[in-house]
Amino acid sequence: MRTRKFESEGLVPLGQGGEKRVFVDPKNEGRIIAEMRPGLNETLRQMKGRFYLTKIAHLLFPDNIPDIHQVTESADKIQTADTDRIAHTEGQSVLQEGVEFSNASDRREQKKGDEYWDRGYRMLNKELKEGARDLEKRLEGFGLGDCIDSFVANFSRGKDGNVYYLETFRPWTVYSDEVAFLGFEEEKLKSAIQSMADERGRRTANEYLERLLVLFKEEKKEKAKK
């Protein structure tokens, strides 16, 4: 477990999007640290729920979902999530270069970014083939389809040949005046967990789900008081 505060200043992101920037853990090249962009913070219960739901997904799909190790919020409200690192394919790397160019202030750089993005997008689709859609269907069958972002850039093919979903799993969404429904289908997920052959994994997944549902009830109760 990482006990030190993560300092991203001066580090080059491995990848970035509208919600977060992702860095290789300076102390562990086998892991990444996703840092939420300022102003997009989740509640602490959401963060914990994301941790538990991603843990469950990893237990159900160990060859397709990177393991998550911790979520943290620093004293200055910077939220991070530490997960296993899946090396970028060539298509992912080109696509990320496109993102970097697109964020430039110079219009010529932005145009170059569009070209990189289009090329990376095509390359990534070719690398994934039908793998991303097949994985998405399997996740949907286990009740996890609504808590993922199915955009192609969130998938990659590992060196082992497996297709991976790279993001963590959203347990629910909090609005200013209410808590939305759970981001997953509870009964389907319970059934999927019960079908696990590994008794220890099944017991662990059930424990994670129980904790997640308690957090959700607490979130709803707190919002109802306001």
Short mmCIF file of C-alpha atoms in Angstrom, two decimals:
data_model
loop_
_atom_site.label_atom_id
_atom_site.label_comp_id
_atom_site.label_asym_id
_atom_site.label_seq_id
_atom_site.Cartn_x
_atom_site.Cartn_y
_atom_site.Cartn_z
CA MET A 1 0.00 0.00 0.00
CA ARG A 2 1.29 3.46 -0.89
CA THR A 3 1.60 5.55 2.27
CA ARG A 4 3.32 8.59 0.79
CA LYS A 5 1.43 11.50 -0.76
CA PHE A 6 1.61 11.44 -4.55
CA GLU A 7 3.14 14.59 -6.09
CA SER A 8 2.40 14.89 -9.82
CA GLU A 9 4.09 18.25 -10.36
CA GLY A 10 6.88 17.89 -12.91
CA LEU A 11 5.81 14.41 -13.98
CA VAL A 12 4.75 13.64 -17.55
CA PRO A 13 1.33 11.92 -17.70
CA LEU A 14 1.15 8.48 -19.23
CA GLY A 15 -2.33 9.41 -20.39
CA GLN A 16 -4.99 12.02 -19.76
CA GLY A 17 -8.61 12.81 -20.40
CA GLY A 18 -11.33 15.19 -19.35
CA GLU A 19 -11.67 13.75 -15.83
CA LYS A 20 -8.18 12.65 -14.82
CA ARG A 21 -4.49 12.38 -15.58
CA VAL A 22 -2.68 9.08 -15.27
CA PHE A 23 0.93 8.67 -14.17
CA VAL A 24 3.29 5.73 -13.73
CA ASP A 25 3.89 5.26 -10.02
CA PRO A 26 7.44 6.63 -9.50
CA LYS A 27 8.08 3.93 -6.88
CA ASN A 28 6.48 1.03 -8.76
CA GLU A 29 6.55 0.84 -12.56
CA GLY A 30 4.02 -1.96 -12.48
CA ARG A 31 1.32 0.39 -11.22
CA ILE A 32 -0.32 3.64 -12.29
CA ILE A 33 -1.80 6.48 -10.26
CA ALA A 34 -4.86 8.21 -11.68
CA GLU A 35 -5.27 11.76 -10.38
CA MET A 36 -8.70 13.38 -10.57
CA ARG A 37 -8.74 16.84 -12.11
CA PRO A 38 -9.59 19.71 -9.71
CA GLY A 39 -13.29 20.40 -9.38
CA LEU A 40 -14.36 16.87 -10.33
CA ASN A 41 -14.00 15.29 -6.91
CA GLU A 42 -16.23 12.44 -5.84
CA THR A 43 -17.59 12.02 -2.32
CA LEU A 44 -15.48 9.88 -0.03
CA ARG A 45 -18.16 7.19 -0.10
CA GLN A 46 -18.12 7.21 -3.89
CA MET A 47 -14.36 6.76 -3.86
CA LYS A 48 -14.62 3.81 -1.51
CA GLY A 49 -17.49 2.39 -3.54
CA ARG A 50 -15.41 2.68 -6.70
CA PHE A 51 -12.63 0.76 -4.94
CA TYR A 52 -14.94 -2.08 -3.86
CA LEU A 53 -16.75 -2.35 -7.19
CA THR A 54 -13.48 -2.44 -9.14
CA LYS A 55 -12.19 -5.10 -6.75
CA ILE A 56 -15.29 -7.18 -7.45
CA ALA A 57 -14.90 -6.71 -11.21
CA HIS A 58 -11.27 -7.82 -10.98
CA LEU A 59 -12.25 -10.95 -9.05
CA LEU A 60 -14.85 -11.78 -11.69
CA PHE A 61 -12.60 -10.87 -14.65
CA PRO A 62 -8.98 -11.29 -13.46
CA ASP A 63 -7.71 -11.47 -17.05
CA ASN A 64 -9.52 -8.32 -18.20
CA ILE A 65 -9.78 -5.89 -15.28
CA PRO A 66 -6.58 -4.50 -13.69
CA ASP A 67 -6.53 -4.84 -9.91
CA ILE A 68 -7.05 -1.72 -7.80
CA HIS A 69 -4.92 -1.22 -4.70
CA GLN A 70 -6.16 1.95 -3.02
CA VAL A 71 -8.04 5.22 -3.35
CA THR A 72 -6.94 8.31 -1.46
CA GLU A 73 -7.80 11.94 -0.87
CA SER A 74 -4.98 14.22 0.30
CA ALA A 75 -5.31 17.10 2.75
CA ASP A 76 -5.55 19.46 -0.22
CA LYS A 77 -8.42 17.41 -1.71
CA ILE A 78 -6.47 15.68 -4.50
CA GLN A 79 -8.08 12.31 -5.18
CA THR A 80 -6.14 9.38 -6.62
CA ALA A 81 -6.62 5.72 -7.46
CA ASP A 82 -3.75 3.21 -7.72
CA THR A 83 -4.19 0.28 -10.11
CA ASP A 84 -2.07 -2.26 -11.96
CA ARG A 85 -0.47 -0.94 -15.13
CA ILE A 86 -1.31 -2.34 -18.55
CA ALA A 87 1.36 -1.26 -21.05
CA HIS A 88 0.11 0.94 -23.89
CA THR A 89 -0.16 -0.56 -27.35
CA GLU A 90 1.10 1.45 -30.31
CA GLY A 91 -2.44 2.62 -31.00
CA GLN A 92 -2.93 3.81 -27.41
CA SER A 93 0.38 5.69 -27.52
CA VAL A 94 -0.48 7.46 -30.77
CA LEU A 95 -3.93 8.34 -29.44
CA GLN A 96 -2.43 9.87 -26.28
CA GLU A 97 -0.04 11.94 -28.39
CA GLY A 98 -3.11 13.27 -30.13
CA VAL A 99 -4.63 14.29 -26.80
CA GLU A 100 -1.46 16.18 -25.85
CA PHE A 101 -1.35 18.07 -29.16
CA SER A 102 -5.07 18.82 -28.96
CA ASN A 103 -4.56 20.58 -25.61
CA ALA A 104 -2.02 22.98 -27.13
CA SER A 105 -2.93 26.64 -27.62
CA ASP A 106 -1.47 26.78 -31.14
CA ARG A 107 -4.02 25.93 -33.83
CA ARG A 108 -1.42 24.07 -35.92
CA GLU A 109 -0.61 21.87 -32.96
CA GLN A 110 -4.30 21.24 -32.40
CA LYS A 111 -4.69 20.18 -36.03
CA LYS A 112 -1.75 17.81 -35.62
CA GLY A 113 -3.52 16.47 -32.54
CA ASP A 114 -6.62 15.72 -34.59
CA GLU A 115 -4.50 13.77 -37.08
CA TYR A 116 -2.80 11.77 -34.33
CA TRP A 117 -6.14 11.12 -32.65
CA ASP A 118 -7.74 9.82 -35.83
CA ARG A 119 -4.76 7.58 -36.58
CA GLY A 120 -4.53 6.28 -33.02
CA TYR A 121 -8.27 5.62 -32.94
CA ARG A 122 -8.07 3.52 -36.11
CA MET A 123 -4.99 1.66 -34.87
CA LEU A 124 -6.58 0.89 -31.51
CA ASN A 125 -9.75 -0.43 -33.12
CA LYS A 126 -7.61 -2.68 -35.31
CA GLU A 127 -5.65 -3.92 -32.28
CA LEU A 128 -8.79 -4.64 -30.29
CA LYS A 129 -10.82 -6.10 -33.16
CA GLU A 130 -14.07 -7.27 -31.51
CA GLY A 131 -12.41 -7.75 -28.14
CA ALA A 132 -13.68 -4.54 -26.54
CA ARG A 133 -17.27 -5.18 -27.54
CA ASP A 134 -17.05 -8.82 -26.44
CA LEU A 135 -15.74 -7.76 -23.01
CA GLU A 136 -18.43 -5.11 -22.73
CA LYS A 137 -21.12 -7.73 -23.41
CA ARG A 138 -19.66 -10.00 -20.73
CA LEU A 139 -19.65 -7.13 -18.23
CA GLU A 140 -23.26 -6.34 -19.13
CA GLY A 141 -24.19 -9.97 -18.49
CA PHE A 142 -22.81 -9.64 -14.96
CA GLY A 143 -24.68 -6.39 -14.29
CA LEU A 144 -21.69 -4.11 -14.78
CA GLY A 145 -22.51 -2.60 -18.17
CA ASP A 146 -23.91 0.69 -16.89
CA CYS A 147 -20.95 1.62 -14.68
CA ILE A 148 -18.30 1.66 -17.40
CA ASP A 149 -17.36 4.12 -20.13
CA SER A 150 -17.39 2.07 -23.33
CA PHE A 151 -15.33 4.54 -25.38
CA VAL A 152 -12.63 2.60 -27.24
CA ALA A 153 -9.77 4.57 -25.63
CA ASN A 154 -10.69 2.95 -22.30
CA PHE A 155 -9.72 -0.48 -23.61
CA SER A 156 -6.38 -1.97 -24.57
CA ARG A 157 -4.87 -5.29 -25.52
CA GLY A 158 -2.20 -6.47 -23.09
CA LYS A 159 1.06 -8.20 -23.94
CA ASP A 160 -0.66 -11.44 -22.92
CA GLY A 161 -3.17 -10.94 -25.74
CA ASN A 162 -6.11 -10.25 -23.42
CA VAL A 163 -8.34 -7.20 -23.83
CA TYR A 164 -8.45 -4.99 -20.73
CA TYR A 165 -10.86 -2.34 -19.54
CA LEU A 166 -8.53 0.31 -18.13
CA GLU A 167 -10.88 2.47 -16.08
CA THR A 168 -12.23 1.90 -12.59
CA PHE A 169 -15.95 1.18 -12.04
CA ARG A 170 -18.41 3.93 -11.08
CA PRO A 171 -20.69 2.68 -8.24
CA TRP A 172 -23.25 5.49 -8.40
CA THR A 173 -23.58 9.16 -9.30
CA VAL A 174 -24.25 11.95 -6.83
CA TYR A 175 -26.20 15.02 -7.98
CA SER A 176 -26.68 18.24 -6.04
CA ASP A 177 -30.10 17.24 -4.76
CA GLU A 178 -30.22 13.45 -4.95
CA VAL A 179 -28.28 10.21 -5.25
CA ALA A 180 -28.88 8.40 -8.51
CA PHE A 181 -29.60 4.70 -8.80
CA LEU A 182 -26.73 2.28 -8.41
CA GLY A 183 -24.48 2.15 -11.45
CA PHE A 184 -24.75 -1.63 -11.60
CA GLU A 185 -27.54 -4.21 -11.58
CA GLU A 186 -27.46 -5.54 -8.04
CA GLU A 187 -29.23 -8.89 -8.55
CA LYS A 188 -27.21 -9.75 -11.66
CA LEU A 189 -23.99 -8.96 -9.84
CA LYS A 190 -24.99 -11.03 -6.82
CA SER A 191 -25.79 -13.95 -9.12
CA ALA A 192 -22.43 -13.59 -10.89
CA ILE A 193 -20.60 -13.63 -7.58
CA GLN A 194 -22.48 -16.73 -6.41
CA SER A 195 -21.44 -18.52 -9.61
CA MET A 196 -17.72 -18.06 -8.86
CA ALA A 197 -15.97 -21.42 -8.53
CA ASP A 198 -13.32 -20.10 -6.14
CA GLU A 199 -14.85 -20.14 -2.65
CA ARG A 200 -12.36 -17.66 -1.20
CA GLY A 201 -12.87 -15.24 -4.09
CA ARG A 202 -16.64 -15.59 -3.79
CA ARG A 203 -16.53 -14.82 -0.08
CA THR A 204 -14.29 -11.79 -0.64
CA ALA A 205 -16.47 -10.44 -3.44
CA ASN A 206 -19.59 -10.77 -1.27
CA GLU A 207 -17.85 -8.87 1.54
CA TYR A 208 -16.91 -6.08 -0.86
CA LEU A 209 -20.48 -5.89 -2.17
CA GLU A 210 -21.91 -5.70 1.35
CA ARG A 211 -19.60 -2.80 2.21
CA LEU A 212 -20.45 -1.04 -1.06
CA LEU A 213 -24.20 -1.29 -0.45
CA VAL A 214 -23.80 0.06 3.09
CA LEU A 215 -21.91 3.05 1.68
CA PHE A 216 -24.68 3.66 -0.83
CA LYS A 217 -27.37 3.57 1.85
CA GLU A 218 -25.36 6.01 3.96
CA GLU A 219 -24.98 8.31 0.96
CA LYS A 220 -28.72 8.26 0.27
CA LYS A 221 -29.53 8.87 3.94
CA GLU A 222 -27.19 11.84 4.15
CA LYS A 223 -28.56 13.40 0.95
CA ALA A 224 -32.14 12.94 2.21
CA LYS A 225 -31.34 15.08 5.27
CA LYS A 226 -30.31 18.08 3.14
#
